[in-house]
Coordinates of C-alpha atoms and ligand atoms in Angstrom, one line a residue:
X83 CA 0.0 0.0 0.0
X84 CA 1.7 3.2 -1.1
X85 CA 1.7 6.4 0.7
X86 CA 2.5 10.0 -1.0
X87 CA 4.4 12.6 0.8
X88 CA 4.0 16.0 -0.3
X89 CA 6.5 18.5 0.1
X90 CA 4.3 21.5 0.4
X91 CA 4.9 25.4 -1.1
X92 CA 6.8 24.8 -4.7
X93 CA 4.9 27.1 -7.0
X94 CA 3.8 24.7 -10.1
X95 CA 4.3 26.2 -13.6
X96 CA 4.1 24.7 -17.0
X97 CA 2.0 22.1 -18.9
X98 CA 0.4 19.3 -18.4
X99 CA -1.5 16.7 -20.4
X100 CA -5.0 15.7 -19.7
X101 CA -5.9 11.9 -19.9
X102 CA -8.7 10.1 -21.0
X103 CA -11.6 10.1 -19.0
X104 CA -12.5 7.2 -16.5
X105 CA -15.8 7.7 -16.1
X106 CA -16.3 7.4 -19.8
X107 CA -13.8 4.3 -20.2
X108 CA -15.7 2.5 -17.8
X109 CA -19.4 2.1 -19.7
X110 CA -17.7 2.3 -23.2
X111 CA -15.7 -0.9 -22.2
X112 CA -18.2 -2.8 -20.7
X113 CA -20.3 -1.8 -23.8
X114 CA -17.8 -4.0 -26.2
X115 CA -19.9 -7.0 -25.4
X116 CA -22.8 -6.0 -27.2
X117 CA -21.0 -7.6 -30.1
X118 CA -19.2 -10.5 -31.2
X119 CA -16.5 -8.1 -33.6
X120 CA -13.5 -6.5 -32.4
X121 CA -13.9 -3.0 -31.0
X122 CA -11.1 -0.9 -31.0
X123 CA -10.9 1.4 -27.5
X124 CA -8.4 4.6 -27.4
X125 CA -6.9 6.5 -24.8
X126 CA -8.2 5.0 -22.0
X127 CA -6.4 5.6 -19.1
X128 CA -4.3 3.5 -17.1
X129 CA -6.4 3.2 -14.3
X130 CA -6.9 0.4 -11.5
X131 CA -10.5 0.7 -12.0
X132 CA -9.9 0.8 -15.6
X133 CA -7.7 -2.2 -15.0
X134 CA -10.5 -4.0 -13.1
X135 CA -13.0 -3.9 -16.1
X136 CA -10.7 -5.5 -18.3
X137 CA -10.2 -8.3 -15.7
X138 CA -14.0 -8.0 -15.7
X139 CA -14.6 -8.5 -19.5
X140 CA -11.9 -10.9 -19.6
X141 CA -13.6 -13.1 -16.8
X142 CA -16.4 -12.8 -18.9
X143 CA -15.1 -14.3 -21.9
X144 CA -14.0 -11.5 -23.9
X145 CA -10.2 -11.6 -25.3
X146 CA -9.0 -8.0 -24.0
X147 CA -5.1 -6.8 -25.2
X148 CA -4.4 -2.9 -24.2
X149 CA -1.2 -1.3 -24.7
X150 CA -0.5 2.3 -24.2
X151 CA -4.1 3.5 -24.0
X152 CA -5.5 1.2 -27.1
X153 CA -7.7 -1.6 -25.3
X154 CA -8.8 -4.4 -28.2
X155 CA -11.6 -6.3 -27.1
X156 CA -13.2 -9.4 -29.0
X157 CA -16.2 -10.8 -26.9
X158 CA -17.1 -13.7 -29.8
X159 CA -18.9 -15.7 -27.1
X160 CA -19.3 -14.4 -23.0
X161 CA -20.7 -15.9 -20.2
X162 CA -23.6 -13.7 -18.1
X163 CA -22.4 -14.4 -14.7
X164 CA -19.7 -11.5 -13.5
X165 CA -17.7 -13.1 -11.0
X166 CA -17.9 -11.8 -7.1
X167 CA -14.2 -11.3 -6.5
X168 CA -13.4 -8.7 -9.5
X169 CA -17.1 -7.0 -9.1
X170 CA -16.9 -6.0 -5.4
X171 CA -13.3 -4.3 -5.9
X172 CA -15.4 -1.6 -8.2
X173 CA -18.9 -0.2 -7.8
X174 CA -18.8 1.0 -11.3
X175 CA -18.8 -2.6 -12.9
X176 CA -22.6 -3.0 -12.4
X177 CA -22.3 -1.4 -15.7
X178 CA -21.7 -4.6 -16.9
X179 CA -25.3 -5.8 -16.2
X180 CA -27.0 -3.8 -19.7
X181 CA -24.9 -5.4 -22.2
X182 CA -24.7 -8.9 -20.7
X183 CA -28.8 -8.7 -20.4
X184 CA -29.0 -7.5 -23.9
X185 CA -26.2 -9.8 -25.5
X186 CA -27.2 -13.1 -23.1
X187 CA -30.9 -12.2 -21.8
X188 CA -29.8 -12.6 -18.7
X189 CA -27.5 -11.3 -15.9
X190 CA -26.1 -12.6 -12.9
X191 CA -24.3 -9.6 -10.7
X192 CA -23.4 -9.4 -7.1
X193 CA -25.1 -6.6 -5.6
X194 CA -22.8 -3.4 -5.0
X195 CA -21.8 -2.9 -1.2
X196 CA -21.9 0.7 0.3
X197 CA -19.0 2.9 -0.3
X198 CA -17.7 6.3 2.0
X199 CA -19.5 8.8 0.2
X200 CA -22.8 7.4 1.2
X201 CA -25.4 5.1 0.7
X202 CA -25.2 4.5 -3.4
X203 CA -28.5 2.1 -4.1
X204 CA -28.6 0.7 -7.7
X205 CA -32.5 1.0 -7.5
X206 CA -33.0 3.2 -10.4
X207 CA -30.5 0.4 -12.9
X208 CA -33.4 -2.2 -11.4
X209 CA -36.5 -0.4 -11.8
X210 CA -35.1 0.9 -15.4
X211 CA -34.9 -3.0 -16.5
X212 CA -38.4 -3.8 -15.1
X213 CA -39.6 -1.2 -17.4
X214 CA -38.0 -2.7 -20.2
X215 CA -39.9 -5.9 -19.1
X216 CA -37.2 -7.6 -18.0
X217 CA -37.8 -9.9 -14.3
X218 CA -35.2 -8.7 -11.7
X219 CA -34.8 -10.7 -8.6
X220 CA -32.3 -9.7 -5.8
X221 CA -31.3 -12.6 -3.1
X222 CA -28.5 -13.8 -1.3
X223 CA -26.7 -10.7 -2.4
X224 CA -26.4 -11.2 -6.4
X225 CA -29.0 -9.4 -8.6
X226 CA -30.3 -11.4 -11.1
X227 CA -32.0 -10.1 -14.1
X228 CA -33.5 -11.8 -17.0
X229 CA -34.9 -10.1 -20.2
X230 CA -38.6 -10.8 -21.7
X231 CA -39.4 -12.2 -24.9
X232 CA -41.7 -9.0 -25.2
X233 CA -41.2 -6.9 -28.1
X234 CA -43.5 -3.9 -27.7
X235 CA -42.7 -0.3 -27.1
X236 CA -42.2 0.7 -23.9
X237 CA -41.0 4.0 -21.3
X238 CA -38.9 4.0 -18.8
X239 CA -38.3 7.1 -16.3
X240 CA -34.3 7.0 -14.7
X241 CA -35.3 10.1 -12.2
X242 CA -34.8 9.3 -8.9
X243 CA -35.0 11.6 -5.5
X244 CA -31.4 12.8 -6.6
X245 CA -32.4 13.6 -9.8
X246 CA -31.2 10.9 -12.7
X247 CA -28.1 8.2 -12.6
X248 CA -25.3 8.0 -14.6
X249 CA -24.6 4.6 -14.8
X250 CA -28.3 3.7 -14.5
X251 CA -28.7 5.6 -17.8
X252 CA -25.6 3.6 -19.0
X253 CA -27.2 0.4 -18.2
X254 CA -30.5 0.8 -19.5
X255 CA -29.2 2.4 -22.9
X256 CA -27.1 -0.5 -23.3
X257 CA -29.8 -3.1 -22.4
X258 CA -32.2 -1.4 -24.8
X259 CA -30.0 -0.9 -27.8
X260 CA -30.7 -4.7 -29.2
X261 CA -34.2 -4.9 -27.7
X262 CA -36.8 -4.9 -30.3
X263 CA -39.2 -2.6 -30.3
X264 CA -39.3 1.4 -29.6
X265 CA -37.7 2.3 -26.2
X266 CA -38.4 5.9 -25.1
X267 CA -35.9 6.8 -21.9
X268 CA -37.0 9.8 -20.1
X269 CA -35.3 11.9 -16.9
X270 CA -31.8 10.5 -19.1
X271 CA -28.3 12.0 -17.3
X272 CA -26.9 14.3 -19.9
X273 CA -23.1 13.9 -18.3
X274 CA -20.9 14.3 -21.2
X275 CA -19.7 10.5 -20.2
X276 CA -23.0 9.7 -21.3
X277 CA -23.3 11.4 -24.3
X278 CA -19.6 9.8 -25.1
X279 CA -20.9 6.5 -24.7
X280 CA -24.1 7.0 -27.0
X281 CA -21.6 8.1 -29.9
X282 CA -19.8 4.9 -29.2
X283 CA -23.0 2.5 -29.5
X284 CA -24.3 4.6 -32.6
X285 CA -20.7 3.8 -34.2
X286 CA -21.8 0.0 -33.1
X287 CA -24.6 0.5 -35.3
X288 CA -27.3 1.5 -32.5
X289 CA -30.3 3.2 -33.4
X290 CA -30.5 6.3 -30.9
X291 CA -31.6 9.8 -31.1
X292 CA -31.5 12.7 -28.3
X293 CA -28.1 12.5 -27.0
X294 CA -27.0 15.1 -24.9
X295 CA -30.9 15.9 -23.6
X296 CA -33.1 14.4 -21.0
X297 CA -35.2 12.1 -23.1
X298 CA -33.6 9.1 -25.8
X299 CA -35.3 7.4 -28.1
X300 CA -33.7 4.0 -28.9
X301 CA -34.6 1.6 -31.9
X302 CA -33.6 -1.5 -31.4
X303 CA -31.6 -3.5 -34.1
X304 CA -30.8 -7.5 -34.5
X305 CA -27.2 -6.8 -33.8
X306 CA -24.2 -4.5 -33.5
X307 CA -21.1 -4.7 -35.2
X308 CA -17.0 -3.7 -33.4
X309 CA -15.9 -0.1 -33.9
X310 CA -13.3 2.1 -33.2
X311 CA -13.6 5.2 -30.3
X312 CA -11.4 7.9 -28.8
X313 CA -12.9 8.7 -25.5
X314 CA -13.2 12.5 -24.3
X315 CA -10.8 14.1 -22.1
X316 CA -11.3 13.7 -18.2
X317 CA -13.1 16.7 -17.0
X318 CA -12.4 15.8 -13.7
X319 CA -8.6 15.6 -13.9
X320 CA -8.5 18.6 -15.8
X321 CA -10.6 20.2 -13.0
X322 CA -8.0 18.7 -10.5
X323 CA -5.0 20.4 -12.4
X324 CA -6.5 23.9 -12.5
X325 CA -7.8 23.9 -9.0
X326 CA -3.7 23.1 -8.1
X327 CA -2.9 25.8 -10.8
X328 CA -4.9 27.7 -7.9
X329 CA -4.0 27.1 -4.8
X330 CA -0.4 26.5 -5.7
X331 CA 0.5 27.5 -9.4
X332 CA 1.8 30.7 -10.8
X333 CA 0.5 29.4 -14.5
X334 CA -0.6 26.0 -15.3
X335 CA -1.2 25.3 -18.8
X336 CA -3.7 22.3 -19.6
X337 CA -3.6 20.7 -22.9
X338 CA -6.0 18.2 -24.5
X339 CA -8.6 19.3 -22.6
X340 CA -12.8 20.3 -23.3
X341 CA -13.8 23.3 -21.5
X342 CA -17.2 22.8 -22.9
X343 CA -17.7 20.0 -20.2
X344 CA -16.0 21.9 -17.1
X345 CA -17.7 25.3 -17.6
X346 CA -19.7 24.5 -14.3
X347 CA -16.6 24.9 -12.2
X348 CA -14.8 27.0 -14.7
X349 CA -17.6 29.7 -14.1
X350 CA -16.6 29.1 -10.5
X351 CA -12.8 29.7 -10.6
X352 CA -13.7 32.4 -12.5
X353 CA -16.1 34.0 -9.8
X354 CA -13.5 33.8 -7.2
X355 CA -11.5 35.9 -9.2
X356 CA -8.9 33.4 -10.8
X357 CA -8.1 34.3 -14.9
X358 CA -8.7 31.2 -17.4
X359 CA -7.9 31.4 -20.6
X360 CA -9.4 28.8 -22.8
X361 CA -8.1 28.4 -26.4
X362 CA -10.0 26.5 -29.4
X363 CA -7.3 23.8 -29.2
X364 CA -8.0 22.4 -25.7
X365 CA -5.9 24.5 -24.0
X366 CA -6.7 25.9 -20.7
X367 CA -4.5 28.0 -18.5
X368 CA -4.9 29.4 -14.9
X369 CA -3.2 32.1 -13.9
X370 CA -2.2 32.7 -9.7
X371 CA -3.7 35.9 -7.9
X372 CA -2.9 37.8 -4.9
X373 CA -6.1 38.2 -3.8
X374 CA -8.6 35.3 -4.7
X375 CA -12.8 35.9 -3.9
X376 CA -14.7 32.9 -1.4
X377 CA -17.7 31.4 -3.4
X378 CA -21.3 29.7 -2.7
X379 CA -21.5 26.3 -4.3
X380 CA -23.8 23.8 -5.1
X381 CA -23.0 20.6 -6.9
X382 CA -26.0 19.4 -9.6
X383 CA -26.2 17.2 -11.9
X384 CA -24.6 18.5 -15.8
X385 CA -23.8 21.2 -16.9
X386 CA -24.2 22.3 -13.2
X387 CA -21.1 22.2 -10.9
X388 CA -20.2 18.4 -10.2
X389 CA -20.0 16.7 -7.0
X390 CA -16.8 15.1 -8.6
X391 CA -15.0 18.3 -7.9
X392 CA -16.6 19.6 -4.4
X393 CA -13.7 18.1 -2.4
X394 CA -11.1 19.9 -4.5
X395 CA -13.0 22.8 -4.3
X396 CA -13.2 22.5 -0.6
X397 CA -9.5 21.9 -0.4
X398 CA -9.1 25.6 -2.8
X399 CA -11.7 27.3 -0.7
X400 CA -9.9 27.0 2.6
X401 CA -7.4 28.4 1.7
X402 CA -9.2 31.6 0.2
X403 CA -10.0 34.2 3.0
X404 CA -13.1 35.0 3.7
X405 CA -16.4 32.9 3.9
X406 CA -17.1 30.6 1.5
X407 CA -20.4 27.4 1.5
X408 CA -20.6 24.5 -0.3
X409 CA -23.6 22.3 -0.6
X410 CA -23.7 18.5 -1.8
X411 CA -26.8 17.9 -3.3
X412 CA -25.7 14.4 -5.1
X413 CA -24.1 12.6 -2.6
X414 CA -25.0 14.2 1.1
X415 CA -22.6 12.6 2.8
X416 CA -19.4 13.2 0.6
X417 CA -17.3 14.9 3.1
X418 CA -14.7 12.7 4.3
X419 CA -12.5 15.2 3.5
X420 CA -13.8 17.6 6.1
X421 CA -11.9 16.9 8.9
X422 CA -8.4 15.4 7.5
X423 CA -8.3 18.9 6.3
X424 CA -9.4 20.3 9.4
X425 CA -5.7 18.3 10.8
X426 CA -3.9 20.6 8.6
X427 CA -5.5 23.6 10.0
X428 CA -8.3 24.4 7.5
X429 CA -11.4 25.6 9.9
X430 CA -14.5 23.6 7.7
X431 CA -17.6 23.3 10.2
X432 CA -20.9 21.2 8.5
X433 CA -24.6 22.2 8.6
X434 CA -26.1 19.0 7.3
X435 CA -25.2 18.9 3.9
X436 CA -23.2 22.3 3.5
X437 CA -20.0 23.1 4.4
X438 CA -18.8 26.0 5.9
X439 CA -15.3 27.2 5.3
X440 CA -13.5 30.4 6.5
X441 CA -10.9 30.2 4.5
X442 CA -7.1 30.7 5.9
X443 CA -4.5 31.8 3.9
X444 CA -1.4 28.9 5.7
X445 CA -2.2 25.1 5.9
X446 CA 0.1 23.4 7.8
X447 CA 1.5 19.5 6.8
X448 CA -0.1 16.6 8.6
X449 CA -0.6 13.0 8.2
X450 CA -3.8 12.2 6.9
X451 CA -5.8 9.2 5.6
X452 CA -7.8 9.6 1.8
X453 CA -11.0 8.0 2.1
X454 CA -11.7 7.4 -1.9
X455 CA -11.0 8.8 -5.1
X456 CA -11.6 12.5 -4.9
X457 CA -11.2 13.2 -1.5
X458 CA -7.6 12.2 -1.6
X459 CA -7.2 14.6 -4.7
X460 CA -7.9 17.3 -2.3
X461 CA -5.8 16.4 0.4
X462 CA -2.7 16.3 -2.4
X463 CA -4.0 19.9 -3.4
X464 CA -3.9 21.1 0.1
X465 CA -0.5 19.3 0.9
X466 CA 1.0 21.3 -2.4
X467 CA 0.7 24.9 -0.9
X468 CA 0.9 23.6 3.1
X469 CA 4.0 24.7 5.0
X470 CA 6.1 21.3 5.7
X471 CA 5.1 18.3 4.2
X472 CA 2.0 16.1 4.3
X473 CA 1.9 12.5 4.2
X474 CA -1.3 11.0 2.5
X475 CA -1.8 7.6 3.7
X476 CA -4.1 4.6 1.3
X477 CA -2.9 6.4 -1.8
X478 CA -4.6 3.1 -3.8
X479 CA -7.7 6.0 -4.0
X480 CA -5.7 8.1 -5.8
X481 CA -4.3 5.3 -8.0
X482 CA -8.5 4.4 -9.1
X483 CA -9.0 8.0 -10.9
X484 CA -6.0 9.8 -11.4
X485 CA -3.3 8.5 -14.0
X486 CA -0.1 8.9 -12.8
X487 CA -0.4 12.1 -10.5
X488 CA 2.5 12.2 -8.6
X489 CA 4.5 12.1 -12.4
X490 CA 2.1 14.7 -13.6
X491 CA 2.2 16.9 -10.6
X492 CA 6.0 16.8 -10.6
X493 CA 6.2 17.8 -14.5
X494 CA 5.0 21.1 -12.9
X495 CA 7.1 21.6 -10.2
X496 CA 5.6 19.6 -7.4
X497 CA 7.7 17.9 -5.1
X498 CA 6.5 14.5 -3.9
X499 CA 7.7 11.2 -3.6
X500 CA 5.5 7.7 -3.5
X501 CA 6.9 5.6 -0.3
X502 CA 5.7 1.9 -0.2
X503 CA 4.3 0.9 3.1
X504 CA 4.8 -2.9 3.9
X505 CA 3.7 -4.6 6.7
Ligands
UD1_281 C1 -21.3 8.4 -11.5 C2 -19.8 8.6 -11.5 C3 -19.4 9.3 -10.2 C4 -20.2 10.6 -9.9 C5 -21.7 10.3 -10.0 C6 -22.5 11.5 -9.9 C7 -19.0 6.8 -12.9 C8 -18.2 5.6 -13.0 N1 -19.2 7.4 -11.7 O1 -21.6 7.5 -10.4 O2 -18.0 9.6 -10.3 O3 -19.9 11.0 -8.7 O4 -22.0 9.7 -11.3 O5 -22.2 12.4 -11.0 O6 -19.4 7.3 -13.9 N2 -29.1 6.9 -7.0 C9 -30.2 6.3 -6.5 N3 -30.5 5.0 -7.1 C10 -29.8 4.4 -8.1 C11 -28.7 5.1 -8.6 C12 -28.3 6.3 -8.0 O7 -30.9 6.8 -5.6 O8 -30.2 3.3 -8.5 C13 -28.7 8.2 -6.5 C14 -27.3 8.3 -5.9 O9 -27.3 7.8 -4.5 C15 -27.0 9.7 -6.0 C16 -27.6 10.1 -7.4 O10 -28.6 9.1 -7.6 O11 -27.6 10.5 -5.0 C17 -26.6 10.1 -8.5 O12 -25.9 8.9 -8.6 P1 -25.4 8.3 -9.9 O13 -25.5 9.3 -11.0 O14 -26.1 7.0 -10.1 O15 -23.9 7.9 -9.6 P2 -23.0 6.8 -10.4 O16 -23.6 6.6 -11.7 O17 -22.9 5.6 -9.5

């Protein structure tokens, strides 16, 4: 288990390149099995969870090569059990359940455990396959899900209390694509993830119009047939890197990037005084200040600010003087964070779901534990302008979401080093 100690108050300059984004690997991966023919999968990042869906599709049957950010999968004939082990190591592989249900009729998943940013049901993917007509039946912790021979049109709603799901729209899309019939999805998430992986199943030969809106209207064909896709840039690493251009840079330049997904924070940096300058070619660059602005947030679903960034954001915020709220309105809970930042000096106190933060303008190093994928981010953010150094302990959070950060981080002028922890 690696730790990463970072040696805080090195002003970061320069460029860095944006990888490919996870959250969009993920879907488009599992989505390969809806056909027998290679697909062709590029810059995908080299992720453990991305690592853990090629297991995944491997377990299932599929042959899977990847080399440098090309993943080649053939799925010519797959089973429709996804085995316990690999499944529980990832929340995200229940994305596997639309295309084994469409390709197999059937799917045999263990049900997702609870994670640290709450309570994360997979009741919407469930109810979403009822409505397709398929029979769902959840015992002895596996969900098991077989499709109907039914062949009418049918609707299917993915709203829930929180508003829609991202991979529950995943699922259902991809369980609908081959099912006959007209299948109209309403209360859709319009996350450009999603929208990425629609463009990769109409290259497949779907039928599907609406992408990128709140309603899609799926045809479904006999079969699909392998293609080739380039997923988008991660908007949430690109976020990471200009919230340390931020709090610690004195001019970060991103490259590869899509501002046109990451205008919900952008607007946000922006607000709080920061200059970003956003060229046609997918560059982005942040500029430091002398005197940065606090800010009210709320995270919402696209193109609103995302609760993928609201620990970074917290980590930024506390060091900006002045008041400054931010309320989670996805995930409630998400604040792990909260008081590992508190240990190096940042004064954060919680109304329910809203954080307070009276920003300081010194952190202090401290040991302190990551809790998952983006609260660790932040705690590296805070570490990079803290005085002394800050050890972040169960760094295999960071590893899920973030392709090589320490490397990246260093390109700029961090100093950090990546300590192995045995025993
Ligand atoms: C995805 C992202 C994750 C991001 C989240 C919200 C991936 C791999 N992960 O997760 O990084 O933080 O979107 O943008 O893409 N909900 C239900 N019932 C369900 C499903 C969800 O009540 O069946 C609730 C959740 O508890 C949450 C809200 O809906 O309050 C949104 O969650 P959802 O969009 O499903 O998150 P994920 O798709 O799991």
């Amino acid at each position: 288990m690696d730790k990463l100690i970072v040696h805080g108050g090195h002003l970061l300059e320069g460029t860095v390149y944006v990888s490919g984004s996870k959250n969009s690997s993920l879907p488009i991966l599992a989505a390969t099995l809806l056909t027998r023919d290679k697909c062709v999968i590029r810059r995908v990042p080299d992720l453990s969870d991305t690592n853990y869906m090629v297991q995944i599709l491997a377990s299932l049957g599929a042959q899977v090569e990847r080399a440098s950010g090309m993943v080649t999968v053939e799925a010519d004939s797959i089973r429709s059990e996804a085995p316990y082990d690999l499944v529980r190591k990832m929340r995200a592989s229940v994305c596997v359940m639309g295309p084994l249900l469409a390709r197999t009729g059937e799917c045999l998943v263990s049900l997702p455990g609870g994670c640290v940013i709450g309570d994360r049901p997979v009741d919407l993917h469930l109810r979403g396959f009822e409505q397709l007509g398929a029979e769902v039946k959840v015992s002895g912790g596996n969900i098991h899900v077989k499709a109907s021979p039914d062949s009418g049109d049918r609707e299917v709603n993915m709203l829930g209390k929180h508003g829609s799901t991202v991979l529950g729209t995943d699922n259902v899309l991809m369980a609908s694509v081959l099912t006959r019939g007209t299948t109209v999805i309403e209360g859709v998430a319009t996350e450009p993830e999603v929208v990425d992986l629609t463009e990769f199943l109409i290259k497949m030969g779907a039928k599907i119009q609406g992408a990128g809106t709140r309603t899609l209207v799926v045809e479904g064909v006999k079969e699909l047939h392998g293609a080739e896709h380039t997923v988008i840039p991660d908007r949430i690493e690109a976020g990471t890197f200009l919230v340390a251009g931020a709090i610690a840079g004195r001019r970060v330049t991103l490259k590869q990037a899509d501002a046109q997904h990451m205008q919900g924070f952008i607007d946000v940096l922006v607000q709080c005084g920061y200059p970003v300058e956003i060229s046609g070619a997918g560059d982005i660059t942040i500029s430091r200040i002398e005197n940065p602005r606090g800010a009210e947030i709320r995270t919402e679903p696209y193109p609103g600010f995302p609760t993928d960034m609201q620990a970074q954001f917290t980590a930024l915020l506390a060091t900006v003087p002045g008041l400054s709220t931010i309320t989670e309105n996805i995930f409630p809970q998400r604040f792990m964070h909260v008081p590992e930042l508190a240990r190096m000096g940042a004064d954060i106190s919680m109304e329910g779901p809203t954080a307070i933060i009276r920003g300081t303008e010194r952190l202090g190093g401290a040991p302190v534990m990551a809790s998952d994928l983006r609260a660790s981010a932040a705690l590296v953010l805070a570490g990079l302008m803290a005085e002394g150094s800050t050890e972040v302990n169960r760094l295999y959070h960071i590893d899920r979401g973030y392709e090589h950060i320490d490397h990246k981080l260093g390109m700029l002028g961090a100093r950090m080093e990546r300590v192995k922890v045995t025993g």
